[in-house]
PDB file of C-alpha atoms and ligand atoms in Angstrom:
ATOM      1  CA  MET A   1       3.608   3.166 -22.750  1.00 83.00           C
ATOM      2  CA  THR A   2       5.300   2.531 -19.427  1.00 93.00           C
ATOM      3  CA  VAL A   3       3.135   3.329 -16.430  1.00 96.00           C
ATOM      4  CA  ARG A   4       5.120   4.985 -13.684  1.00 97.00           C
ATOM      5  CA  ILE A   5       4.513   4.074 -10.050  1.00 98.00           C
ATOM      6  CA  GLY A   6       5.489   6.126  -7.026  1.00 98.00           C
ATOM      7  CA  VAL A   7       5.686   4.256  -3.729  1.00 98.00           C
ATOM      8  CA  LEU A   8       5.407   5.947  -0.328  1.00 98.00           C
ATOM      9  CA  VAL A   9       6.894   4.139   2.662  1.00 98.00           C
ATOM     10  CA  SER A  10       7.684   4.826   6.300  1.00 97.00           C
ATOM     11  CA  GLY A  11       9.205   1.601   7.514  1.00 93.00           C
ATOM     12  CA  THR A  12      10.786  -1.688   6.637  1.00 97.00           C
ATOM     13  CA  GLY A  13       9.410  -1.733   3.114  1.00 98.00           C
ATOM     14  CA  THR A  14       8.716  -5.419   2.696  1.00 98.00           C
ATOM     15  CA  ASN A  15       5.662  -4.580   0.595  1.00 98.00           C
ATOM     16  CA  LEU A  16       7.864  -2.301  -1.490  1.00 98.00           C
ATOM     17  CA  GLN A  17      10.217  -5.260  -1.878  1.00 98.00           C
ATOM     18  CA  ALA A  18       7.321  -7.370  -3.144  1.00 98.00           C
ATOM     19  CA  LEU A  19       6.666  -4.678  -5.747  1.00 98.00           C
ATOM     20  CA  ILE A  20      10.351  -4.508  -6.683  1.00 97.00           C
ATOM     21  CA  ASP A  21      10.405  -8.289  -7.096  1.00 96.00           C
ATOM     22  CA  GLY A  22       7.167  -8.237  -9.065  1.00 94.00           C
ATOM     23  CA  PHE A  23       7.903  -5.355 -11.403  1.00 90.00           C
ATOM     24  CA  THR A  24      11.632  -5.546 -12.082  1.00 85.00           C
ATOM     25  CA  GLY A  25      12.189  -6.319 -15.728  1.00 82.00           C
ATOM     26  CA  LYS A  26       8.602  -5.566 -16.703  1.00 83.00           C
ATOM     27  CA  THR A  27       8.281  -3.235 -19.642  1.00 81.00           C
ATOM     28  CA  HIS A  28       4.773  -1.918 -19.085  1.00 91.00           C
ATOM     29  CA  ALA A  29       5.355  -0.573 -15.564  1.00 94.00           C
ATOM     30  CA  GLU A  30       8.196   0.951 -13.655  1.00 95.00           C
ATOM     31  CA  LEU A  31       8.821   1.913 -10.054  1.00 97.00           C
ATOM     32  CA  ALA A  32       9.704   5.545 -10.714  1.00 97.00           C
ATOM     33  CA  VAL A  33      10.434   6.792  -7.220  1.00 98.00           C
ATOM     34  CA  VAL A  34      10.242   5.715  -3.574  1.00 98.00           C
ATOM     35  CA  ILE A  35       9.563   8.469  -1.059  1.00 98.00           C
ATOM     36  CA  SER A  36       9.749   8.209   2.719  1.00 98.00           C
ATOM     37  CA  ASN A  37       8.944  10.598   5.531  1.00 97.00           C
ATOM     38  CA  LYS A  38      11.492   8.710   7.650  1.00 97.00           C
ATOM     39  CA  GLU A  39      15.133   9.238   6.824  1.00 96.00           C
ATOM     40  CA  THR A  40      16.161   5.861   8.219  1.00 96.00           C
ATOM     41  CA  ALA A  41      13.355   3.835   6.612  1.00 97.00           C
ATOM     42  CA  GLN A  42      14.676   0.520   5.358  1.00 97.00           C
ATOM     43  CA  GLY A  43      12.400   1.037   2.369  1.00 97.00           C
ATOM     44  CA  LEU A  44      14.760   3.742   1.101  1.00 98.00           C
ATOM     45  CA  GLU A  45      17.666   1.288   1.258  1.00 98.00           C
ATOM     46  CA  ARG A  46      15.636  -1.301  -0.638  1.00 98.00           C
ATOM     47  CA  ALA A  47      14.959   1.292  -3.347  1.00 98.00           C
ATOM     48  CA  GLN A  48      18.632   2.198  -3.580  1.00 98.00           C
ATOM     49  CA  ALA A  49      19.612  -1.452  -3.824  1.00 98.00           C
ATOM     50  CA  ALA A  50      17.201  -1.789  -6.751  1.00 97.00           C
ATOM     51  CA  SER A  51      18.486   1.432  -8.409  1.00 97.00           C
ATOM     52  CA  ILE A  52      15.158   3.202  -7.927  1.00 97.00           C
ATOM     53  CA  PRO A  53      15.340   6.920  -7.129  1.00 98.00           C
ATOM     54  CA  SER A  54      14.726   7.334  -3.401  1.00 98.00           C
ATOM     55  CA  VAL A  55      13.763  10.564  -1.692  1.00 98.00           C
ATOM     56  CA  TYR A  56      13.420  11.490   1.954  1.00 98.00           C
ATOM     57  CA  ILE A  57      10.934  14.261   2.728  1.00 97.00           C
ATOM     58  CA  ASP A  58      10.835  15.294   6.365  1.00 95.00           C
ATOM     59  CA  HIS A  59       7.293  15.795   7.666  1.00 95.00           C
ATOM     60  CA  ARG A  60       8.291  17.441  10.896  1.00 93.00           C
ATOM     61  CA  GLN A  61       7.739  21.120  11.591  1.00 91.00           C
ATOM     62  CA  LYS A  62       5.438  21.567   8.641  1.00 93.00           C
ATOM     63  CA  SER A  63       1.697  21.325   8.121  1.00 95.00           C
ATOM     64  CA  ARG A  64       0.200  18.211   6.530  1.00 95.00           C
ATOM     65  CA  THR A  65      -0.681  20.312   3.497  1.00 96.00           C
ATOM     66  CA  HIS A  66       2.857  21.657   3.199  1.00 96.00           C
ATOM     67  CA  PHE A  67       4.256  18.118   3.440  1.00 97.00           C
ATOM     68  CA  ASP A  68       1.785  16.842   0.847  1.00 97.00           C
ATOM     69  CA  THR A  69       2.693  19.721  -1.497  1.00 98.00           C
ATOM     70  CA  GLU A  70       6.307  18.556  -1.363  1.00 98.00           C
ATOM     71  CA  LEU A  71       5.167  14.972  -1.985  1.00 98.00           C
ATOM     72  CA  VAL A  72       3.118  16.008  -5.014  1.00 98.00           C
ATOM     73  CA  ASN A  73       6.008  18.047  -6.414  1.00 98.00           C
ATOM     74  CA  CYS A  74       8.354  15.092  -6.064  1.00 98.00           C
ATOM     75  CA  LEU A  75       5.853  12.629  -7.572  1.00 98.00           C
ATOM     76  CA  ARG A  76       5.316  15.010 -10.500  1.00 98.00           C
ATOM     77  CA  GLU A  77       9.067  15.486 -10.998  1.00 98.00           C
ATOM     78  CA  HIS A  78       9.222  11.726 -11.492  1.00 98.00           C
ATOM     79  CA  SER A  79       6.186  11.736 -13.818  1.00 98.00           C
ATOM     80  CA  VAL A  80       4.288   9.327 -11.613  1.00 98.00           C
ATOM     81  CA  ASP A  81       0.934   7.950 -12.836  1.00 98.00           C
ATOM     82  CA  TRP A  82      -0.069   5.809  -9.827  1.00 98.00           C
ATOM     83  CA  VAL A  83       0.771   6.270  -6.154  1.00 98.00           C
ATOM     84  CA  VAL A  84       1.039   3.258  -3.836  1.00 98.00           C
ATOM     85  CA  LEU A  85       1.042   3.676  -0.074  1.00 98.00           C
ATOM     86  CA  ALA A  86       3.004   0.715   1.236  1.00 98.00           C
ATOM     87  CA  GLY A  87       3.365   1.069   4.979  1.00 96.00           C
ATOM     88  CA  PHE A  88       3.144   4.856   4.762  1.00 96.00           C
ATOM     89  CA  MET A  89       2.258   6.125   8.209  1.00 92.00           C
ATOM     90  CA  ARG A  90       0.867   9.554   7.381  1.00 92.00           C
ATOM     91  CA  ILE A  91      -2.669  10.824   6.942  1.00 91.00           C
ATOM     92  CA  VAL A  92      -2.975  12.304   3.477  1.00 94.00           C
ATOM     93  CA  THR A  93      -4.705  15.578   2.656  1.00 96.00           C
ATOM     94  CA  PRO A  94      -6.755  16.787  -0.318  1.00 97.00           C
ATOM     95  CA  THR A  95      -3.521  18.243  -1.715  1.00 98.00           C
ATOM     96  CA  LEU A  96      -2.277  14.750  -2.532  1.00 98.00           C
ATOM     97  CA  LEU A  97      -5.712  13.250  -3.239  1.00 98.00           C
ATOM     98  CA  ASN A  98      -6.633  15.946  -5.754  1.00 98.00           C
ATOM     99  CA  ALA A  99      -3.305  15.652  -7.551  1.00 98.00           C
ATOM    100  CA  PHE A 100      -3.889  11.946  -8.292  1.00 98.00           C
ATOM    101  CA  PRO A 101      -7.657  11.393  -8.351  1.00 96.00           C
ATOM    102  CA  GLU A 102      -8.520   7.683  -8.169  1.00 96.00           C
ATOM    103  CA  ARG A 103      -4.846   6.915  -8.627  1.00 98.00           C
ATOM    104  CA  ILE A 104      -3.761   6.369  -5.016  1.00 98.00           C
ATOM    105  CA  ILE A 105      -4.002   2.966  -3.377  1.00 98.00           C
ATOM    106  CA  ASN A 106      -3.107   1.738   0.078  1.00 98.00           C
ATOM    107  CA  ILE A 107      -2.477  -1.628   1.658  1.00 98.00           C
ATOM    108  CA  HIS A 108      -3.931  -2.087   5.109  1.00 98.00           C
ATOM    109  CA  PRO A 109      -3.300  -5.134   7.310  1.00 98.00           C
ATOM    110  CA  SER A 110      -6.901  -5.990   8.161  1.00 98.00           C
ATOM    111  CA  LEU A 111     -10.087  -7.049   6.465  1.00 98.00           C
ATOM    112  CA  LEU A 112     -11.614  -3.600   6.195  1.00 98.00           C
ATOM    113  CA  PRO A 113     -13.952  -2.165   7.301  1.00 98.00           C
ATOM    114  CA  SER A 114     -12.839  -4.012  10.442  1.00 98.00           C
ATOM    115  CA  PHE A 115      -9.876  -2.566  12.292  1.00 98.00           C
ATOM    116  CA  PRO A 116      -8.999   0.635  10.440  1.00 97.00           C
ATOM    117  CA  GLY A 117      -6.239   2.886  11.729  1.00 96.00           C
ATOM    118  CA  SER A 118      -2.991   1.977  13.381  1.00 94.00           C
ATOM    119  CA  HIS A 119      -2.074  -1.332  14.998  1.00 96.00           C
ATOM    120  CA  ALA A 120      -4.699  -3.157  12.951  1.00 97.00           C
ATOM    121  CA  GLN A 121      -3.124  -6.567  13.481  1.00 97.00           C
ATOM    122  CA  ARG A 122      -2.994  -5.987  17.246  1.00 98.00           C
ATOM    123  CA  GLN A 123      -6.625  -4.862  17.254  1.00 97.00           C
ATOM    124  CA  ALA A 124      -7.604  -8.007  15.349  1.00 97.00           C
ATOM    125  CA  PHE A 125      -5.506 -10.292  17.550  1.00 97.00           C
ATOM    126  CA  GLU A 126      -6.981  -8.897  20.743  1.00 97.00           C
ATOM    127  CA  SER A 127     -10.549  -8.951  19.461  1.00 97.00           C
ATOM    128  CA  GLY A 128     -10.429 -12.715  19.013  1.00 93.00           C
ATOM    129  CA  VAL A 129     -11.608 -12.752  15.394  1.00 97.00           C
ATOM    130  CA  GLN A 130     -10.730 -16.034  13.713  1.00 97.00           C
ATOM    131  CA  VAL A 131     -10.331 -14.686  10.185  1.00 97.00           C
ATOM    132  CA  VAL A 132      -7.864 -11.869   9.598  1.00 98.00           C
ATOM    133  CA  GLY A 133      -6.222 -10.515   6.482  1.00 98.00           C
ATOM    134  CA  ALA A 134      -5.300  -7.538   4.350  1.00 98.00           C
ATOM    135  CA  THR A 135      -7.056  -5.080   2.083  1.00 98.00           C
ATOM    136  CA  VAL A 136      -5.942  -2.976  -0.864  1.00 98.00           C
ATOM    137  CA  HIS A 137      -8.192   0.018  -1.346  1.00 98.00           C
ATOM    138  CA  PHE A 138      -8.358   3.397  -2.988  1.00 98.00           C
ATOM    139  CA  VAL A 139      -7.377   6.200  -0.687  1.00 97.00           C
ATOM    140  CA  ASP A 140      -9.958   8.841   0.161  1.00 95.00           C
ATOM    141  CA  GLY A 141     -10.131  11.536   2.808  1.00 92.00           C
ATOM    142  CA  GLY A 142     -10.857   9.120   5.676  1.00 93.00           C
ATOM    143  CA  THR A 143      -8.676   6.659   7.540  1.00 94.00           C
ATOM    144  CA  ASP A 144      -8.725   3.379   5.594  1.00 96.00           C
ATOM    145  CA  THR A 145     -12.226   4.125   4.325  1.00 96.00           C
ATOM    146  CA  GLY A 146     -11.768   4.233   0.543  1.00 97.00           C
ATOM    147  CA  PRO A 147     -13.345   1.823  -1.955  1.00 98.00           C
ATOM    148  CA  ILE A 148     -12.058  -1.724  -1.542  1.00 98.00           C
ATOM    149  CA  ILE A 149     -10.290  -3.278  -4.526  1.00 98.00           C
ATOM    150  CA  ALA A 150      -9.213  -6.688  -3.184  1.00 98.00           C
ATOM    151  CA  GLN A 151      -8.726  -8.638   0.025  1.00 98.00           C
ATOM    152  CA  ALA A 152      -6.794 -11.655   1.214  1.00 98.00           C
ATOM    153  CA  ALA A 153      -7.802 -13.659   4.269  1.00 98.00           C
ATOM    154  CA  VAL A 154      -5.941 -15.940   6.635  1.00 97.00           C
ATOM    155  CA  SER A 155      -7.266 -18.111   9.427  1.00 96.00           C
ATOM    156  CA  ARG A 156      -6.139 -17.679  12.962  1.00 95.00           C
ATOM    157  CA  ARG A 157      -4.637 -20.856  14.375  1.00 95.00           C
ATOM    158  CA  GLU A 158      -5.227 -22.048  17.905  1.00 94.00           C
ATOM    159  CA  ASP A 159      -1.579 -21.684  18.906  1.00 94.00           C
ATOM    160  CA  ASP A 160      -0.953 -18.364  17.117  1.00 95.00           C
ATOM    161  CA  ASN A 161       0.765 -15.688  19.126  1.00 96.00           C
ATOM    162  CA  PHE A 162       0.611 -12.100  17.924  1.00 97.00           C
ATOM    163  CA  ASP A 163       3.831 -12.306  15.903  1.00 98.00           C
ATOM    164  CA  ASP A 164       2.655 -15.467  14.111  1.00 97.00           C
ATOM    165  CA  LEU A 165      -0.574 -13.811  13.103  1.00 97.00           C
ATOM    166  CA  ARG A 166       1.072 -10.548  12.017  1.00 97.00           C
ATOM    167  CA  ASP A 167       3.650 -12.433   9.925  1.00 97.00           C
ATOM    168  CA  ARG A 168       0.984 -14.529   8.227  1.00 96.00           C
ATOM    169  CA  ILE A 169      -0.956 -11.375   7.324  1.00 97.00           C
ATOM    170  CA  LEU A 170       2.222  -9.778   5.966  1.00 97.00           C
ATOM    171  CA  LYS A 171       2.836 -12.821   3.797  1.00 97.00           C
ATOM    172  CA  VAL A 172      -0.516 -12.412   2.044  1.00 98.00           C
ATOM    173  CA  GLU A 173       0.086  -8.678   1.719  1.00 98.00           C
ATOM    174  CA  HIS A 174       3.131  -9.524  -0.375  1.00 98.00           C
ATOM    175  CA  ARG A 175       0.925 -11.492  -2.783  1.00 97.00           C
ATOM    176  CA  LEU A 176      -2.006  -9.099  -2.746  1.00 98.00           C
ATOM    177  CA  LEU A 177      -0.259  -5.785  -3.376  1.00 98.00           C
ATOM    178  CA  PRO A 178       1.698  -6.631  -6.558  1.00 97.00           C
ATOM    179  CA  MET A 179      -1.395  -8.312  -7.984  1.00 97.00           C
ATOM    180  CA  VAL A 180      -3.568  -5.230  -7.476  1.00 98.00           C
ATOM    181  CA  VAL A 181      -0.852  -2.853  -8.686  1.00 97.00           C
ATOM    182  CA  SER A 182      -0.538  -4.855 -11.884  1.00 96.00           C
ATOM    183  CA  TRP A 183      -4.311  -4.548 -12.420  1.00 97.00           C
ATOM    184  CA  ALA A 184      -3.954  -0.802 -11.848  1.00 97.00           C
ATOM    185  CA  VAL A 185      -1.158  -0.278 -14.343  1.00 96.00           C
ATOM    186  CA  GLU A 186      -2.928  -2.436 -16.910  1.00 96.00           C
ATOM    187  CA  GLY A 187      -5.985  -0.169 -16.634  1.00 96.00           C
ATOM    188  CA  ARG A 188      -8.188  -2.978 -15.322  1.00 97.00           C
ATOM    189  CA  ILE A 189      -9.624  -1.163 -12.300  1.00 98.00           C
ATOM    190  CA  LYS A 190     -12.593   1.135 -12.681  1.00 97.00           C
ATOM    191  CA  VAL A 191     -14.221   3.099  -9.907  1.00 95.00           C
ATOM    192  CA  ASN A 192     -17.549   4.780 -10.310  1.00 92.00           C
ATOM    193  CA  GLU A 193     -18.942   6.728  -7.373  1.00 89.00           C
ATOM    194  CA  GLY A 194     -17.225   4.383  -4.961  1.00 91.00           C
ATOM    195  CA  ASP A 195     -18.104   1.175  -6.787  1.00 95.00           C
ATOM    196  CA  VAL A 196     -15.018  -0.709  -7.892  1.00 98.00           C
ATOM    197  CA  SER A 197     -14.973  -3.126 -10.790  1.00 98.00           C
ATOM    198  CA  VAL A 198     -11.990  -5.063 -12.068  1.00 98.00           C
ATOM    199  CA  ASP A 199     -11.509  -6.616 -15.469  1.00 98.00           C
ATOM    200  CA  LEU A 200      -9.730  -9.603 -13.946  1.00 98.00           C
ATOM    201  CA  PRO A 201      -6.930 -11.399 -15.777  1.00 96.00           C
ATOM    202  CA  GLU A 202      -7.552 -15.104 -16.084  1.00 96.00           C
ATOM    203  CA  GLY A 203      -6.805 -16.883 -12.832  1.00 95.00           C
ATOM    204  CA  ASP A 204      -6.911 -13.783 -10.622  1.00 96.00           C
ATOM    205  CA  THR A 205      -9.639 -13.122  -8.067  1.00 97.00           C
ATOM    206  CA  ARG A 206     -10.486 -10.146  -5.922  1.00 98.00           C
ATOM    207  CA  SER A 207     -10.277 -12.254  -2.795  1.00 98.00           C
ATOM    208  CA  PHE A 208      -8.187 -15.234  -1.801  1.00 97.00           C
ATOM    209  CA  TRP A 209      -7.049 -17.213   1.198  1.00 97.00           C
ATOM    210  CA  GLY A 210      -3.458 -17.360   2.332  1.00 94.00           C
ATOM    211  CA  ASP A 211      -1.856 -20.216   4.222  1.00 85.00           C
TER     212      ASP A 211
HETATM  213  C1  GRF B   1       2.233  -3.615   6.567  1.00 72.73           C
HETATM  214  O1  GRF B   1       1.532  -4.505   7.394  1.00 72.73           O
HETATM  215  C2  GRF B   1       1.294  -2.646   5.933  1.00 72.73           C
HETATM  216  O2  GRF B   1       0.074  -3.184   5.580  1.00 72.73           O
HETATM  217  C3  GRF B   1       1.108  -1.658   7.055  1.00 72.73           C
HETATM  218  O3  GRF B   1       2.372  -1.514   7.628  1.00 72.73           O
HETATM  219  C4  GRF B   1       3.120  -2.686   7.384  1.00 72.73           C
HETATM  220  C5  GRF B   1       4.317  -2.210   6.622  1.00 72.73           C
HETATM  221  O4  GRF B   1       5.163  -3.210   6.296  1.00 72.73           O
HETATM  222  N1  GRF B   1       0.491  -0.454   6.604  1.00 72.73           N
HETATM  223  P1  GRF B   1       6.330  -2.962   5.260  1.00 72.73           P
HETATM  224  O5  GRF B   1       6.925  -1.588   5.535  1.00 72.73           O
HETATM  225  O6  GRF B   1       5.768  -3.067   3.887  1.00 72.73           O
HETATM  226  O7  GRF B   1       7.331  -4.020   5.578  1.00 72.73           O
END
């Protein structure tokens, strides 16, 4: 059976691109639809270039619940099994969460629980921490609070400016996200009252260091 993945984006979509590169030609999983709340999101163009259905849903002038109802309808129309938030800059409501229980994951550019919320890389850079990174976690009702599935770390270098650090984090995101999504579609991730366990494929680990 092919597992169908819906990806939500708001911006440039480089993590979406990592998924496109990782899943194109695979038979067990398919990127079924890409949805953006931003009409001009480059992520939508990436989806079109890869012949993946792409949908713009405007979030303005409607409640979060109304917007999420439209999201759920669209995800259902495309028979989505798993939802991946890849640079999706909206807070989700129970309407979406309840439609896909334990089937929504997010990538966040920090080592959670440090630096949740927006501008995580900037928060990390300014705090002076020497180890930064990215987290893939299940989405719950909080902001970047759901159960952690996997993390990738990178060291801060003495001469790093903010852009260097942000780019190095993004590079590990592009390794981390497709790896976790493949565990998800292969049914390897279990979550029990907030405790995550992964039946890891040989060679994979739930944490790694990037360059
Ligand atoms: C990534 O750092 C992601 O973790 C964060 O926003 C950025 C989006 O990048 N949520 P992209 O749209 O995948 O290029």
